[in-house]
């Protein structure tokens, strides 16, 4: 398996622009997570899905952030409009909920810079 | 209030110099404590899961232990390739993890 795939790997955009981050989870996994990592706050959970249904979005910072999971093999995280304080590395992770250990497998991340 | 606290923030060791990293947690109803390794520019990589006090797991030079309030990651005779940031996370109900801010380990030869 190729692991969790994220695109793009790097994104540089200007304040006010819309940004869309994409994630393909590991085949067979039924839970998907979006995290944001910064030096100040570490790794923070934004939202997670079980069986394509959003379960907890309490970590989404503002209404400017939205996430979708239209099917088991694809998810997007959208920021509209983007702001400089959104600059961070965004990780997608997947796991098999209901298994023995539930470990999450992370993608390589998308480094977002908002100018 | 922080639920997962890792210490120290940074640790410098000489090759072969054993040490331990600490992860203390305040969550109730723990349903798993996880250790991850993160290399620069990469996503966290799963190392261990511990579920109950007294449990231990080993992988090469790493050994993780768990008590009711904290976990330790012991590194025996580290090598330069063990240099990375080590993240601890806890799981309560559901599947979400709460991460600590990590310990950055540097091992010099």
mmCIF file of N, CA and C in Angstrom, chain B residues 19-59:
data_model
loop_
_atom_site.group_PDB
_atom_site.id
_atom_site.type_symbol
_atom_site.label_atom_id
_atom_site.label_comp_id
_atom_site.label_asym_id
_atom_site.label_seq_id
_atom_site.Cartn_x
_atom_site.Cartn_y
_atom_site.Cartn_z
ATOM 1 N N UNK B 19 18.945 7.227 28.030
ATOM 2 C CA UNK B 19 18.124 8.204 28.737
ATOM 3 C C UNK B 19 16.645 7.850 28.577
ATOM 4 N N UNK B 20 15.780 8.683 29.148
ATOM 5 C CA UNK B 20 14.337 8.463 29.065
ATOM 6 C C UNK B 20 13.609 9.753 28.765
ATOM 7 N N UNK B 21 12.531 9.611 27.994
ATOM 8 C CA UNK B 21 11.627 10.715 27.725
ATOM 9 C C UNK B 21 10.351 10.468 28.519
ATOM 10 N N UNK B 22 9.724 11.567 28.981
ATOM 11 C CA UNK B 22 8.543 11.440 29.823
ATOM 12 C C UNK B 22 7.301 11.994 29.146
ATOM 13 N N UNK B 23 6.177 11.329 29.372
ATOM 14 C CA UNK B 23 4.879 11.802 28.900
ATOM 15 C C UNK B 23 3.901 11.651 30.055
ATOM 16 N N UNK B 24 3.427 12.761 30.594
ATOM 17 C CA UNK B 24 2.435 12.694 31.676
ATOM 18 C C UNK B 24 1.082 13.129 31.133
ATOM 19 N N UNK B 25 0.019 12.507 31.640
ATOM 20 C CA UNK B 25 -1.310 12.800 31.109
ATOM 21 C C UNK B 25 -2.303 12.934 32.247
ATOM 22 N N UNK B 26 -3.360 13.705 31.986
ATOM 23 C CA UNK B 26 -4.369 13.945 33.008
ATOM 24 C C UNK B 26 -5.755 13.497 32.567
ATOM 25 N N UNK B 27 -5.847 12.858 31.415
ATOM 26 C CA UNK B 27 -7.150 12.422 30.926
ATOM 27 C C UNK B 27 -7.670 11.281 31.769
ATOM 28 N N UNK B 28 -8.986 11.171 31.859
ATOM 29 C CA UNK B 28 -9.618 10.050 32.539
ATOM 30 C C UNK B 28 -10.118 9.071 31.479
ATOM 31 N N UNK B 29 -10.274 7.846 31.895
ATOM 32 C CA UNK B 29 -10.787 6.858 30.949
ATOM 33 C C UNK B 29 -9.847 6.637 29.776
ATOM 34 N N UNK B 30 -8.568 6.453 30.082
ATOM 35 C CA UNK B 30 -7.574 6.255 29.018
ATOM 36 C C UNK B 30 -7.899 5.002 28.210
ATOM 37 N N UNK B 31 -7.886 5.160 26.909
ATOM 38 C CA UNK B 31 -8.130 4.017 26.027
ATOM 39 C C UNK B 31 -6.953 3.794 25.093
ATOM 40 N N UNK B 32 -5.796 4.138 25.584
ATOM 41 C CA UNK B 32 -4.596 3.886 24.806
ATOM 42 C C UNK B 32 -3.656 5.066 24.857
ATOM 43 N N UNK B 33 -2.371 4.769 25.004
ATOM 44 C CA UNK B 33 -1.342 5.801 24.927
ATOM 45 C C UNK B 33 -0.411 5.419 23.787
ATOM 46 N N UNK B 34 -0.144 6.375 22.914
ATOM 47 C CA UNK B 34 0.573 6.109 21.676
ATOM 48 C C UNK B 34 1.880 6.887 21.661
ATOM 49 N N UNK B 35 2.919 6.250 21.125
ATOM 50 C CA UNK B 35 4.180 6.933 20.860
ATOM 51 C C UNK B 35 4.423 6.953 19.356
ATOM 52 N N UNK B 36 4.819 8.139 18.877
ATOM 53 C CA UNK B 36 5.160 8.321 17.471
ATOM 54 C C UNK B 36 6.544 8.945 17.373
ATOM 55 N N UNK B 37 7.190 8.693 16.249
ATOM 56 C CA UNK B 37 8.448 9.344 15.912
ATOM 57 C C UNK B 37 8.192 10.228 14.706
ATOM 58 N N UNK B 38 8.736 11.454 14.723
ATOM 59 C CA UNK B 38 8.593 12.343 13.584
ATOM 60 C C UNK B 38 9.945 12.873 13.154
ATOM 61 N N UNK B 39 10.307 12.610 11.913
ATOM 62 C CA UNK B 39 11.525 13.154 11.322
ATOM 63 C C UNK B 39 11.203 14.473 10.632
ATOM 64 N N UNK B 40 12.190 15.360 10.518
ATOM 65 C CA UNK B 40 11.925 16.672 9.895
ATOM 66 C C UNK B 40 11.320 16.534 8.505
ATOM 67 N N UNK B 41 10.242 17.293 8.270
ATOM 68 C CA UNK B 41 9.626 17.299 6.958
ATOM 69 C C UNK B 41 8.763 16.093 6.653
ATOM 70 N N UNK B 42 8.518 15.258 7.660
ATOM 71 C CA UNK B 42 7.710 14.054 7.446
ATOM 72 C C UNK B 42 6.557 13.977 8.445
ATOM 73 N N UNK B 43 5.623 13.086 8.176
ATOM 74 C CA UNK B 43 4.536 12.878 9.104
ATOM 75 C C UNK B 43 4.956 11.961 10.243
ATOM 76 N N UNK B 44 4.248 12.005 11.363
ATOM 77 C CA UNK B 44 4.563 11.106 12.474
ATOM 78 C C UNK B 44 4.450 9.643 12.051
ATOM 79 N N UNK B 45 5.370 8.846 12.612
ATOM 80 C CA UNK B 45 5.409 7.412 12.313
ATOM 81 C C UNK B 45 5.117 6.646 13.590
ATOM 82 N N UNK B 46 4.149 5.748 13.529
ATOM 83 C CA UNK B 46 3.711 5.007 14.711
ATOM 84 C C UNK B 46 4.823 4.117 15.260
ATOM 85 N N UNK B 47 4.971 4.136 16.613
ATOM 86 C CA UNK B 47 5.932 3.262 17.285
ATOM 87 C C UNK B 47 5.230 2.224 18.154
ATOM 88 N N UNK B 48 4.470 2.689 19.161
ATOM 89 C CA UNK B 48 3.881 1.787 20.149
ATOM 90 C C UNK B 48 2.493 2.244 20.557
ATOM 91 N N UNK B 49 1.689 1.276 21.038
ATOM 92 C CA UNK B 49 0.467 1.557 21.777
ATOM 93 C C UNK B 49 0.521 0.810 23.101
ATOM 94 N N UNK B 50 0.176 1.500 24.190
ATOM 95 C CA UNK B 50 0.098 0.893 25.511
ATOM 96 C C UNK B 50 -1.309 1.108 26.041
ATOM 97 N N UNK B 51 -1.842 0.092 26.726
ATOM 98 C CA UNK B 51 -3.234 0.193 27.147
ATOM 99 C C UNK B 51 -3.442 0.179 28.659
ATOM 100 N N UNK B 52 -2.557 -0.471 29.387
ATOM 101 C CA UNK B 52 -2.806 -0.587 30.825
ATOM 102 C C UNK B 52 -1.516 -0.404 31.610
ATOM 103 N N UNK B 53 -1.668 0.086 32.846
ATOM 104 C CA UNK B 53 -0.517 0.321 33.706
ATOM 105 C C UNK B 53 0.275 -0.968 33.882
ATOM 106 N N UNK B 54 1.589 -0.830 33.779
ATOM 107 C CA UNK B 54 2.471 -1.973 33.898
ATOM 108 C C UNK B 54 2.869 -2.567 32.555
ATOM 109 N N UNK B 55 2.193 -2.162 31.506
ATOM 110 C CA UNK B 55 2.486 -2.708 30.186
ATOM 111 C C UNK B 55 3.797 -2.118 29.658
ATOM 112 N N UNK B 56 4.563 -2.931 28.959
ATOM 113 C CA UNK B 56 5.811 -2.506 28.343
ATOM 114 C C UNK B 56 5.865 -3.036 26.917
ATOM 115 N N UNK B 57 6.498 -2.241 26.028
ATOM 116 C CA UNK B 57 6.717 -2.699 24.655
ATOM 117 C C UNK B 57 8.101 -2.253 24.222
ATOM 118 N N UNK B 58 8.750 -3.088 23.403
ATOM 119 C CA UNK B 58 10.109 -2.800 22.953
ATOM 120 C C UNK B 58 10.212 -2.876 21.446
ATOM 121 N N UNK B 59 11.100 -2.046 20.922
ATOM 122 C CA UNK B 59 11.420 -2.084 19.499
ATOM 123 C C UNK B 59 12.838 -1.579 19.345
#
